[in-house]
Amino acid sequence: MKKSLYWILGAVVLVAVLLIGYALGSGGKDKQEPPAPNPTTVSSAAPAAPSTQAKEVTPVEPSGTEGAFLYGPGKTIASSDDITNVHRRMANDPFAEGDIDAPVVISEFSDFECPYCAKYANDAYKQILSEYVNKGLVRVEWNDMAINGPNAVKAAEAGRAAAAQGKFHEFHNALYTASKDVPGHPENDIEDFVRFAEEAGVPDIDRFRSEVENGTYTQAVTSATKYGASIGINGTPSFIIGDQYVSGAQPFEAFKEVIDAQLK
């Protein structure tokens, strides 16, 4: 019964892909249920529509932003057939890890305040890096989905401030490592962010602190989160792997099954 529930929840999310508006509504939260032992929340990111025609929606355009302000898809998303356009494949994307021409791209939608995102980052993600990213088979592209309150927004801004100095991934690792054994939401503040930035090797800490405190990236984080909502993402962590949707902090074996299928 539980497996069926997970499958249905995954399918409901996918039907919503590209069909809901930018409004966050009641505000999706991180996944509160324990991750399923099997990849039961894996399903097609472009499910069959009742008709033979692709469902037309309000187009989602690339943001035209660059560097630490970057968000949005790689190409215009105008229908459910365009779901793979979420993958940016942009040179100098500070939020991407892996070869730009890797056969498979994983677009990740995560929140630095989300405990299930921390679980994924400390478990399955590390194995994805070693087994696929480091071998040139997979590219991972981060998308801010700051849905867990003001601390989540500030954490995403801090991630962008680190990205501005070429240290996003190091900051990401430092923050999630510190969150590994924290029950619930870590509720990090500016002093925590500065500590993570120092651990990450961010060269100009004064600049980092100033950009976080002054809201340099607030609009970029807000726009990124609205973008995620507009394509049906309403919980974290969520992933689009090639053209497949995966929800939650699934075990590595669930990701492996989907990635291997996409590589064929």
mmCIF file of C-alpha atoms in Angstrom:
data_model
loop_
_atom_site.group_PDB
_atom_site.id
_atom_site.type_symbol
_atom_site.label_atom_id
_atom_site.label_comp_id
_atom_site.label_asym_id
_atom_site.label_seq_id
_atom_site.Cartn_x
_atom_site.Cartn_y
_atom_site.Cartn_z
ATOM 1 C CA MET A 1 0.000 0.000 0.000
ATOM 2 C CA LYS A 2 2.805 2.403 0.887
ATOM 3 C CA LYS A 3 4.547 1.731 -2.434
ATOM 4 C CA SER A 4 1.319 2.445 -4.290
ATOM 5 C CA LEU A 5 0.929 5.716 -2.400
ATOM 6 C CA TYR A 6 4.441 6.829 -3.344
ATOM 7 C CA TRP A 7 3.794 5.961 -6.995
ATOM 8 C CA ILE A 8 0.549 7.908 -7.024
ATOM 9 C CA LEU A 9 2.160 10.920 -5.375
ATOM 10 C CA GLY A 10 4.934 10.875 -7.962
ATOM 11 C CA ALA A 11 2.414 10.643 -10.787
ATOM 12 C CA VAL A 12 0.380 13.555 -9.392
ATOM 13 C CA VAL A 13 3.476 15.736 -9.297
ATOM 14 C CA LEU A 14 4.286 14.822 -12.871
ATOM 15 C CA VAL A 15 0.841 15.609 -14.189
ATOM 16 C CA ALA A 16 1.408 19.042 -12.671
ATOM 17 C CA VAL A 17 4.739 19.491 -14.484
ATOM 18 C CA LEU A 18 4.495 22.528 -16.725
ATOM 19 C CA LEU A 19 0.794 22.988 -15.886
ATOM 20 C CA ILE A 20 0.797 24.988 -12.652
ATOM 21 C CA GLY A 21 1.426 28.718 -12.399
ATOM 22 C CA TYR A 22 4.185 30.592 -10.710
ATOM 23 C CA ALA A 23 2.216 30.971 -7.475
ATOM 24 C CA LEU A 24 3.575 28.798 -4.698
ATOM 25 C CA GLY A 25 0.088 28.332 -3.311
ATOM 26 C CA SER A 26 0.245 26.730 0.104
ATOM 27 C CA GLY A 27 4.032 26.442 -0.203
ATOM 28 C CA GLY A 28 5.586 23.009 -0.885
ATOM 29 C CA LYS A 29 7.828 21.718 1.837
ATOM 30 C CA ASP A 30 10.612 19.239 2.037
ATOM 31 C CA LYS A 31 9.635 15.586 2.070
ATOM 32 C CA GLN A 32 8.545 14.549 5.555
ATOM 33 C CA GLU A 33 7.932 10.861 4.844
ATOM 34 C CA PRO A 34 10.904 8.461 5.082
ATOM 35 C CA PRO A 35 12.555 7.746 1.725
ATOM 36 C CA ALA A 36 11.183 4.574 0.165
ATOM 37 C CA PRO A 37 13.564 1.616 -0.052
ATOM 38 C CA ASN A 38 12.823 1.187 -3.755
ATOM 39 C CA PRO A 39 12.574 3.746 -6.604
ATOM 40 C CA THR A 40 8.813 3.916 -6.295
ATOM 41 C CA THR A 41 8.655 7.651 -6.965
ATOM 42 C CA VAL A 42 10.283 7.339 -10.361
ATOM 43 C CA SER A 43 8.133 8.012 -13.392
ATOM 44 C CA SER A 44 8.199 9.753 -16.736
ATOM 45 C CA ALA A 45 8.649 13.519 -16.605
ATOM 46 C CA ALA A 46 6.421 13.832 -19.642
ATOM 47 C CA PRO A 47 3.411 11.546 -19.033
ATOM 48 C CA ALA A 48 1.046 10.739 -21.859
ATOM 49 C CA ALA A 49 -1.702 13.333 -22.273
ATOM 50 C CA PRO A 50 -5.315 12.332 -23.006
ATOM 51 C CA SER A 51 -4.889 13.585 -26.564
ATOM 52 C CA THR A 52 -2.090 12.932 -29.017
ATOM 53 C CA GLN A 53 -1.057 16.565 -28.938
ATOM 54 C CA ALA A 54 1.449 17.994 -26.479
ATOM 55 C CA LYS A 55 -0.225 20.200 -23.905
ATOM 56 C CA GLU A 56 0.526 23.851 -24.602
ATOM 57 C CA VAL A 57 1.300 25.971 -21.572
ATOM 58 C CA THR A 58 2.486 29.467 -20.804
ATOM 59 C CA PRO A 59 6.067 29.346 -22.054
ATOM 60 C CA VAL A 60 8.889 29.351 -19.525
ATOM 61 C CA GLU A 61 11.824 31.220 -21.025
ATOM 62 C CA PRO A 62 15.512 31.126 -20.142
ATOM 63 C CA SER A 63 16.216 33.924 -17.697
ATOM 64 C CA GLY A 64 19.050 35.490 -19.657
ATOM 65 C CA THR A 65 21.022 35.778 -16.422
ATOM 66 C CA GLU A 66 24.565 34.585 -15.879
ATOM 67 C CA GLY A 67 26.993 33.659 -13.145
ATOM 68 C CA ALA A 68 25.726 33.787 -9.579
ATOM 69 C CA PHE A 69 22.423 35.301 -10.803
ATOM 70 C CA LEU A 70 21.670 32.349 -13.097
ATOM 71 C CA TYR A 71 18.350 30.501 -12.896
ATOM 72 C CA GLY A 72 15.781 28.967 -15.216
ATOM 73 C CA PRO A 73 15.815 26.438 -18.066
ATOM 74 C CA GLY A 74 18.316 26.073 -20.869
ATOM 75 C CA LYS A 75 15.717 26.556 -23.608
ATOM 76 C CA THR A 76 12.097 27.659 -23.821
ATOM 77 C CA ILE A 77 9.603 25.245 -22.291
ATOM 78 C CA ALA A 78 6.360 25.605 -24.240
ATOM 79 C CA SER A 79 4.767 22.184 -23.772
ATOM 80 C CA SER A 80 5.137 18.940 -21.868
ATOM 81 C CA ASP A 81 7.292 17.643 -24.718
ATOM 82 C CA ASP A 82 9.945 20.210 -23.786
ATOM 83 C CA ILE A 83 10.749 18.883 -20.322
ATOM 84 C CA THR A 84 14.397 18.132 -21.182
ATOM 85 C CA ASN A 85 14.826 21.858 -21.817
ATOM 86 C CA VAL A 86 15.112 22.262 -18.051
ATOM 87 C CA HIS A 87 18.725 21.151 -18.476
ATOM 88 C CA ARG A 88 20.818 24.256 -19.107
ATOM 89 C CA ARG A 89 24.103 22.807 -20.424
ATOM 90 C CA MET A 90 25.606 26.283 -20.149
ATOM 91 C CA ALA A 91 29.334 26.924 -20.117
ATOM 92 C CA ASN A 92 30.534 28.601 -16.920
ATOM 93 C CA ASP A 93 27.415 27.572 -14.985
ATOM 94 C CA PRO A 94 28.642 27.938 -11.367
ATOM 95 C CA PHE A 95 25.898 25.583 -10.132
ATOM 96 C CA ALA A 96 26.803 22.686 -12.448
ATOM 97 C CA GLU A 97 29.144 19.810 -11.823
ATOM 98 C CA GLY A 98 30.299 17.528 -14.621
ATOM 99 C CA ASP A 99 31.045 17.690 -18.336
ATOM 100 C CA ILE A 100 28.837 20.003 -20.354
ATOM 101 C CA ASP A 101 28.498 17.269 -22.991
ATOM 102 C CA ALA A 102 27.778 14.439 -20.533
ATOM 103 C CA PRO A 103 25.161 12.027 -21.969
ATOM 104 C CA VAL A 104 22.795 12.556 -19.023
ATOM 105 C CA VAL A 105 21.938 15.721 -17.093
ATOM 106 C CA ILE A 106 20.340 15.716 -13.654
ATOM 107 C CA SER A 107 18.512 18.943 -12.838
ATOM 108 C CA GLU A 108 18.234 19.036 -9.048
ATOM 109 C CA PHE A 109 15.778 21.249 -7.170
ATOM 110 C CA SER A 110 16.887 21.548 -3.548
ATOM 111 C CA ASP A 111 16.735 23.673 -0.420
ATOM 112 C CA PHE A 112 19.651 24.212 1.984
ATOM 113 C CA GLU A 113 17.210 24.063 4.936
ATOM 114 C CA CYS A 114 15.729 20.730 3.875
ATOM 115 C CA PRO A 115 16.875 17.743 5.984
ATOM 116 C CA TYR A 116 16.049 15.309 3.185
ATOM 117 C CA CYS A 117 18.188 17.351 0.799
ATOM 118 C CA ALA A 118 21.007 16.990 3.335
ATOM 119 C CA LYS A 119 20.451 13.226 3.417
ATOM 120 C CA TYR A 120 20.671 13.051 -0.373
ATOM 121 C CA ALA A 121 23.766 15.268 -0.468
ATOM 122 C CA ASN A 122 25.583 13.157 2.101
ATOM 123 C CA ASP A 123 24.572 9.773 0.677
ATOM 124 C CA ALA A 124 23.363 9.171 -2.876
ATOM 125 C CA TYR A 125 24.878 12.331 -4.351
ATOM 126 C CA LYS A 126 28.400 11.353 -3.355
ATOM 127 C CA GLN A 127 27.987 8.015 -5.096
ATOM 128 C CA ILE A 128 26.551 9.701 -8.195
ATOM 129 C CA LEU A 129 29.642 11.904 -8.301
ATOM 130 C CA SER A 130 32.087 9.010 -8.042
ATOM 131 C CA GLU A 131 30.217 6.554 -10.270
ATOM 132 C CA TYR A 132 28.954 8.888 -12.995
ATOM 133 C CA VAL A 133 29.963 12.562 -12.805
ATOM 134 C CA ASN A 134 33.680 11.962 -12.387
ATOM 135 C CA LYS A 135 33.580 9.531 -15.322
ATOM 136 C CA GLY A 136 32.010 12.067 -17.679
ATOM 137 C CA LEU A 137 28.674 10.267 -17.862
ATOM 138 C CA VAL A 138 26.460 12.650 -15.872
ATOM 139 C CA ARG A 139 26.241 16.380 -15.285
ATOM 140 C CA VAL A 140 24.359 17.709 -12.235
ATOM 141 C CA GLU A 141 22.795 21.180 -12.315
ATOM 142 C CA TRP A 142 21.564 22.755 -9.069
ATOM 143 C CA ASN A 143 18.377 24.838 -8.930
ATOM 144 C CA ASP A 144 17.400 26.814 -5.823
ATOM 145 C CA MET A 145 14.026 25.731 -4.453
ATOM 146 C CA ALA A 146 13.980 27.798 -1.250
ATOM 147 C CA ILE A 147 10.574 26.799 0.136
ATOM 148 C CA ASN A 148 11.353 26.402 3.843
ATOM 149 C CA GLY A 149 11.119 29.978 5.048
ATOM 150 C CA PRO A 150 13.479 32.933 5.471
ATOM 151 C CA ASN A 151 16.428 30.796 6.566
ATOM 152 C CA ALA A 152 16.148 28.817 3.343
ATOM 153 C CA VAL A 153 16.128 31.987 1.256
ATOM 154 C CA LYS A 154 19.183 33.367 3.049
ATOM 155 C CA ALA A 155 20.992 30.042 2.694
ATOM 156 C CA ALA A 156 20.339 30.070 -1.049
ATOM 157 C CA GLU A 157 21.627 33.639 -1.216
ATOM 158 C CA ALA A 158 24.757 32.524 0.633
ATOM 159 C CA GLY A 159 25.211 29.720 -1.885
ATOM 160 C CA ARG A 160 25.082 32.285 -4.668
ATOM 161 C CA ALA A 161 27.530 34.559 -2.870
ATOM 162 C CA ALA A 162 29.932 31.605 -2.731
ATOM 163 C CA ALA A 163 29.225 30.861 -6.398
ATOM 164 C CA ALA A 164 30.195 34.428 -7.275
ATOM 165 C CA GLN A 165 33.693 33.555 -6.070
ATOM 166 C CA GLY A 166 33.806 30.120 -7.685
ATOM 167 C CA LYS A 167 33.115 28.135 -4.515
ATOM 168 C CA PHE A 168 29.489 27.025 -4.750
ATOM 169 C CA HIS A 169 30.164 23.296 -4.607
ATOM 170 C CA GLU A 170 32.581 23.644 -1.717
ATOM 171 C CA PHE A 171 30.030 25.751 0.183
ATOM 172 C CA HIS A 172 27.283 23.252 -0.656
ATOM 173 C CA ASN A 173 29.399 20.427 0.759
ATOM 174 C CA ALA A 174 30.337 22.324 3.917
ATOM 175 C CA LEU A 175 26.738 23.285 4.689
ATOM 176 C CA TYR A 176 25.262 19.860 4.079
ATOM 177 C CA THR A 177 28.049 18.116 5.975
ATOM 178 C CA ALA A 178 27.269 20.320 8.982
ATOM 179 C CA SER A 179 23.546 19.513 8.578
ATOM 180 C CA LYS A 180 24.089 15.754 8.465
ATOM 181 C CA ASP A 181 23.373 15.071 12.130
ATOM 182 C CA VAL A 182 21.017 17.989 12.780
ATOM 183 C CA PRO A 183 17.445 16.866 13.532
ATOM 184 C CA GLY A 184 14.973 18.791 11.410
ATOM 185 C CA HIS A 185 15.821 22.116 9.818
ATOM 186 C CA PRO A 186 19.283 23.485 10.694
ATOM 187 C CA GLU A 187 18.117 27.148 10.798
ATOM 188 C CA ASN A 188 21.551 28.427 9.799
ATOM 189 C CA ASP A 189 22.286 32.140 10.125
ATOM 190 C CA ILE A 190 24.886 34.528 8.747
ATOM 191 C CA GLU A 191 27.596 33.383 11.160
ATOM 192 C CA ASP A 192 27.024 29.799 10.061
ATOM 193 C CA PHE A 193 27.197 30.849 6.416
ATOM 194 C CA VAL A 194 30.471 32.679 7.026
ATOM 195 C CA ARG A 195 31.893 29.608 8.722
ATOM 196 C CA PHE A 196 30.877 27.413 5.790
ATOM 197 C CA ALA A 197 32.364 29.943 3.361
ATOM 198 C CA GLU A 198 35.645 29.874 5.242
ATOM 199 C CA GLU A 199 35.661 26.076 5.168
ATOM 200 C CA ALA A 200 34.900 26.240 1.451
ATOM 201 C CA GLY A 201 37.859 28.510 0.770
ATOM 202 C CA VAL A 202 35.853 31.541 -0.388
ATOM 203 C CA PRO A 203 38.675 34.059 -0.891
ATOM 204 C CA ASP A 204 36.940 37.329 0.028
ATOM 205 C CA ILE A 205 34.875 36.717 3.159
ATOM 206 C CA ASP A 206 34.027 40.406 3.624
ATOM 207 C CA ARG A 207 32.494 40.499 0.140
ATOM 208 C CA PHE A 208 30.662 37.249 0.836
ATOM 209 C CA ARG A 209 29.167 38.570 4.091
ATOM 210 C CA SER A 210 28.188 41.871 2.494
ATOM 211 C CA GLU A 211 26.387 40.217 -0.425
ATOM 212 C CA VAL A 212 24.434 37.917 1.892
ATOM 213 C CA GLU A 213 23.499 40.669 4.364
ATOM 214 C CA ASN A 214 22.601 43.190 1.643
ATOM 215 C CA GLY A 215 20.322 40.838 -0.298
ATOM 216 C CA THR A 216 22.363 40.909 -3.493
ATOM 217 C CA TYR A 217 20.823 37.636 -4.671
ATOM 218 C CA THR A 218 17.363 37.811 -3.084
ATOM 219 C CA GLN A 219 15.583 38.377 -6.386
ATOM 220 C CA ALA A 220 17.536 35.618 -8.111
ATOM 221 C CA VAL A 221 16.564 33.138 -5.380
ATOM 222 C CA THR A 222 12.921 34.211 -5.516
ATOM 223 C CA SER A 223 12.852 33.886 -9.303
ATOM 224 C CA ALA A 224 14.541 30.492 -9.197
ATOM 225 C CA THR A 225 11.988 29.187 -6.706
ATOM 226 C CA LYS A 226 9.083 30.511 -8.785
ATOM 227 C CA TYR A 227 10.601 28.849 -11.833
ATOM 228 C CA GLY A 228 10.666 25.499 -10.038
ATOM 229 C CA ALA A 229 7.037 25.914 -9.004
ATOM 230 C CA SER A 230 6.049 26.814 -12.564
ATOM 231 C CA ILE A 231 7.221 23.427 -13.860
ATOM 232 C CA GLY A 232 5.464 21.469 -11.128
ATOM 233 C CA ILE A 233 8.147 21.133 -8.458
ATOM 234 C CA ASN A 234 6.481 21.405 -5.040
ATOM 235 C CA GLY A 235 8.797 19.496 -2.714
ATOM 236 C CA THR A 236 12.490 18.993 -2.111
ATOM 237 C CA PRO A 237 14.643 17.341 -3.147
ATOM 238 C CA SER A 238 13.262 16.761 -6.633
ATOM 239 C CA PHE A 239 15.124 15.728 -9.760
ATOM 240 C CA ILE A 240 14.662 15.519 -13.491
ATOM 241 C CA ILE A 241 17.120 12.931 -14.781
ATOM 242 C CA GLY A 242 17.149 13.143 -18.565
ATOM 243 C CA ASP A 243 13.388 12.948 -19.125
ATOM 244 C CA GLN A 244 12.558 11.093 -15.909
ATOM 245 C CA TYR A 245 11.279 12.544 -12.640
ATOM 246 C CA VAL A 246 12.533 11.313 -9.252
ATOM 247 C CA SER A 247 11.170 12.626 -5.960
ATOM 248 C CA GLY A 248 12.780 12.561 -2.545
ATOM 249 C CA ALA A 249 16.017 11.401 -0.934
ATOM 250 C CA GLN A 250 15.950 8.028 -2.620
ATOM 251 C CA PRO A 251 18.781 5.521 -2.083
ATOM 252 C CA PHE A 252 21.587 5.459 -4.621
ATOM 253 C CA GLU A 253 20.178 2.299 -6.203
ATOM 254 C CA ALA A 254 17.037 4.206 -7.264
ATOM 255 C CA PHE A 255 19.106 6.883 -8.995
ATOM 256 C CA LYS A 256 21.374 4.262 -10.541
ATOM 257 C CA GLU A 257 18.415 2.476 -12.120
ATOM 258 C CA VAL A 258 17.167 5.665 -13.761
ATOM 259 C CA ILE A 259 20.612 6.906 -14.828
ATOM 260 C CA ASP A 260 21.565 3.557 -16.361
ATOM 261 C CA ALA A 261 18.287 3.475 -18.301
ATOM 262 C CA GLN A 262 18.954 7.005 -19.602
ATOM 263 C CA LEU A 263 22.466 6.036 -20.677
ATOM 264 C CA LYS A 264 21.205 3.194 -22.895
#
